[in-house]
XYZ file of C-alpha atoms in Angstrom:
245
model
C 0.000 0.000 0.000
C 1.224 3.473 -0.882
C 0.672 5.749 2.112
C 0.163 8.893 0.016
C -2.294 10.038 -2.629
C -1.204 12.992 -4.741
C -3.444 15.681 -6.224
C -1.977 17.689 -9.099
C -3.741 20.866 -10.195
C -3.109 21.916 -13.783
C -4.702 23.697 -16.707
C -2.133 22.719 -19.356
C -2.590 20.857 -22.629
C -2.716 17.022 -22.567
C 0.848 16.641 -23.878
C 2.140 18.782 -21.021
C 0.085 16.832 -18.492
C 1.603 13.585 -19.762
C 5.132 14.993 -19.344
C 4.228 16.096 -15.826
C 2.888 12.650 -14.953
C 5.967 10.982 -16.423
C 8.144 13.141 -14.183
C 6.009 12.272 -11.154
C 6.414 8.549 -11.944
C 9.786 8.734 -10.176
C 8.063 10.049 -7.023
C 4.961 7.881 -6.720
C 3.056 5.208 -8.702
C 0.817 6.796 -11.293
C -2.320 5.079 -10.025
C -1.912 7.072 -6.779
C -2.157 10.418 -8.612
C -5.315 12.453 -9.221
C -5.378 15.269 -11.794
C -7.603 18.242 -10.971
C -7.984 19.985 -14.309
C -8.817 23.665 -14.599
C -8.318 23.969 -18.351
C -10.672 23.602 -21.297
C -13.311 20.887 -21.612
C -11.781 19.817 -24.931
C -8.346 19.264 -23.360
C -9.936 17.480 -20.404
C -11.447 14.845 -22.693
C -7.990 14.140 -24.129
C -6.147 13.899 -20.815
C -3.970 10.763 -20.665
C -5.003 9.775 -17.145
C -8.093 8.018 -15.754
C -8.067 9.567 -12.255
C -9.179 13.096 -13.049
C -11.908 15.699 -12.706
C -12.745 18.884 -14.588
C -12.881 21.815 -12.155
C -15.232 24.153 -13.987
C -15.863 26.591 -11.157
C -15.659 30.402 -11.097
C -14.228 30.103 -7.576
C -11.110 28.530 -9.105
C -11.037 30.430 -12.387
C -10.389 33.884 -10.970
C -8.177 36.491 -12.606
C -7.193 38.655 -9.645
C -6.800 35.722 -7.280
C -6.316 37.633 -4.043
C -9.019 40.284 -4.494
C -11.498 37.802 -5.946
C -10.650 35.392 -3.086
C -9.747 32.404 -5.239
C -10.761 29.093 -3.681
C -9.398 25.554 -3.957
C -12.510 24.166 -2.269
C -13.911 22.929 -5.631
C -10.562 21.202 -6.262
C -10.497 19.551 -2.850
C -14.152 18.508 -3.094
C -13.591 16.791 -6.442
C -10.398 15.150 -5.228
C -12.063 13.900 -2.044
C -14.621 11.973 -4.101
C -11.656 9.927 -5.342
C -9.480 9.968 -2.222
C -12.184 8.770 0.180
C -12.135 5.278 -1.334
C -8.335 5.102 -1.302
C -6.410 3.100 1.300
C -3.963 5.811 2.352
C -2.869 7.887 5.333
C -1.789 11.128 3.654
C -2.838 13.468 0.853
C -0.316 15.601 -1.026
C -1.502 18.600 -3.047
C 0.711 20.333 -5.626
C 0.165 22.858 -8.386
C 1.626 21.920 -11.778
C 4.451 24.457 -11.430
C 5.548 23.267 -7.980
C 8.247 20.752 -8.878
C 9.579 17.859 -6.754
C 13.380 17.824 -6.654
C 13.994 14.617 -4.663
C 12.656 11.151 -5.405
C 11.988 10.382 -1.744
C 9.823 13.496 -1.338
C 6.932 11.685 0.289
C 9.161 9.858 2.746
C 10.657 13.191 3.812
C 7.220 14.761 4.218
C 5.916 11.819 6.239
C 8.963 12.013 8.504
C 8.347 15.744 8.947
C 4.669 15.484 9.929
C 5.412 12.565 12.231
C 8.188 14.502 13.970
C 5.987 17.609 14.255
C 2.921 15.562 15.228
C 0.909 17.682 12.817
C -2.003 17.078 10.459
C -1.168 19.704 7.843
C 2.250 20.889 6.725
C 2.654 23.748 4.265
C 4.894 26.586 3.188
C 5.119 30.021 4.799
C 2.569 29.198 7.499
C 2.022 32.164 9.826
C -0.547 33.525 12.245
C -1.839 36.858 10.943
C -4.814 37.827 13.119
C -4.263 41.295 14.543
C -1.589 42.003 11.950
C -1.403 44.433 9.033
C -1.532 41.599 6.486
C -3.386 42.839 3.414
C -5.242 39.533 3.139
C -6.341 39.709 6.766
C -7.470 43.338 6.585
C -9.406 42.611 3.398
C -11.302 39.764 5.052
C -12.109 41.339 8.410
C -13.865 44.197 6.624
C -16.681 41.660 6.311
C -18.184 40.888 9.767
C -19.268 37.441 8.559
C -15.602 36.397 8.301
C -15.088 36.059 12.062
C -18.630 34.793 12.550
C -17.838 31.880 10.228
C -14.857 30.756 12.323
C -16.807 31.245 15.554
C -19.488 28.941 14.169
C -17.196 26.031 13.221
C -14.299 26.350 15.686
C -13.508 23.815 18.418
C -10.771 26.117 19.753
C -10.997 28.353 22.800
C -9.628 31.269 20.766
C -11.940 31.426 17.787
C -10.327 34.488 16.189
C -7.025 32.872 15.166
C -6.344 33.357 11.443
C -3.527 31.528 9.674
C -2.032 31.923 6.238
C -0.229 29.341 4.102
C 1.201 29.560 0.601
C -1.144 27.720 -1.735
C 1.094 25.874 -4.202
C 1.745 22.758 -2.129
C 0.575 21.136 1.097
C 0.727 17.761 2.841
C -2.240 16.496 4.879
C -3.365 13.574 6.943
C -6.348 11.999 5.249
C -8.572 12.981 8.188
C -7.601 16.648 8.031
C -8.005 16.719 4.254
C -11.491 15.233 4.525
C -12.539 17.741 7.175
C -11.451 20.764 5.129
C -12.549 19.368 1.747
C -16.076 18.736 3.027
C -16.416 21.986 4.974
C -18.977 24.303 3.415
C -17.316 27.598 2.556
C -20.238 29.841 3.488
C -18.523 33.074 2.458
C -15.705 33.703 -0.045
C -12.333 33.258 1.701
C -9.004 33.363 -0.098
C -7.521 29.860 -0.249
C -4.276 30.850 1.503
C -6.318 31.777 4.585
C -9.132 29.268 4.289
C -7.133 26.033 4.203
C -4.864 26.464 7.247
C -7.409 28.414 9.306
C -10.117 25.846 8.665
C -7.784 22.999 9.609
C -6.800 24.807 12.811
C -10.353 25.598 13.920
C -11.502 22.056 13.176
C -8.927 20.848 15.694
C -5.987 19.871 13.501
C -2.354 20.849 14.050
C -0.828 23.037 11.311
C 2.915 23.515 10.844
C 5.281 25.168 8.364
C 7.998 23.342 6.447
C 10.388 25.981 7.842
C 13.770 25.618 6.090
C 12.022 24.522 2.881
C 10.130 27.822 2.683
C 13.005 29.591 0.937
C 12.599 27.379 -2.131
C 8.935 28.269 -2.563
C 7.954 31.779 -3.629
C 5.230 33.537 -5.589
C 7.231 35.423 -8.225
C 9.850 34.670 -10.857
C 10.762 31.339 -12.429
C 13.223 28.931 -10.785
C 13.496 26.620 -13.792
C 17.071 27.627 -14.625
C 18.458 26.821 -11.172
C 16.913 23.484 -10.160
C 20.277 21.718 -9.860
C 21.570 24.499 -7.637
C 18.461 24.291 -5.454
C 18.946 20.543 -5.063
C 22.500 21.174 -3.930
C 21.146 23.614 -1.332
C 18.845 20.944 0.082
C 15.574 21.787 -1.641
C 12.865 19.125 -1.651
C 10.812 21.049 -4.195
C 10.683 24.396 -5.985
C 8.013 26.896 -7.014
C 7.426 28.478 -9.458
C 8.772 26.540 -12.432
C 6.526 27.540 -15.300
C 7.879 25.907 -18.448
C 9.233 22.491 -17.470
C 6.459 20.639 -19.303
C 6.359 22.910 -22.393
C 9.137 21.471 -24.529
C-alpha cells in the first residue's frame, strides 16, 4: 500500500500533463495520482489519465486571485470523491508548477509530519490575526468572516487566522477530509481558508520551515533546479515551463 495520494492541479494541454505525470512517476506510482484539471473541456477529454476531474468553477477560475478570493474548495471537493475510497494515510496537493526535486519526497514529508505531530504541513505558514496583512485586513472588513470561524471552531480562541502559501501542502487523510467537506459559506481566499479551517476544526498546522526559501510567488526557478537541489531543496516553485518542450 502506498501511504500517500497525490493531487496535481493543472490547466495545461494534454501533452504537457503527460510529461508532468511521467516526471512524477519517479516520485509515486501513477495510479496514486489524481489530476484536478482547470483547463478547457476539450483538453480534459484528451487527458492521458483516468483519475481526473474537470474543475469548472468560477471560484477557481479567478483572474485577480487575491481580491477575488480564489478558492481551492472545488478542487479539494472533487479530489475527495476519489481519495475517500483510497487506502492511504496522507494526501499531497501540488500545483503543476511546484516541482519535486527529490525522489523520496513523500518519505521526507511523512517524517516531517510525524516529527511535528501535525495534520497539515505547508509553506510560509504564519498567524496573521491582529496584523497588518493585506489579506487579513481585506477579510475582516466583512463581519461574517469572524462569525464563520466562531461557528465552526472547536478552539478556545476562535479568532485565530492563519495563512499558508497555496502551491503545495501535505495532509493527513482525516484533516483533508474535514477541510474538503467543509462548506465555505462566504468567499475566503484559499491561503487563509485552508490552514485556518484545519486549525479551527482541531488539527495541528505547521510550516515546512527551512524549505520555505525554495517556494515563492514570483519569478521562475526553472534555470536553477540543480543548484536548489545542492542547497537541500525538496521542491521548488514556481517553475513555469518544465512541461512545455
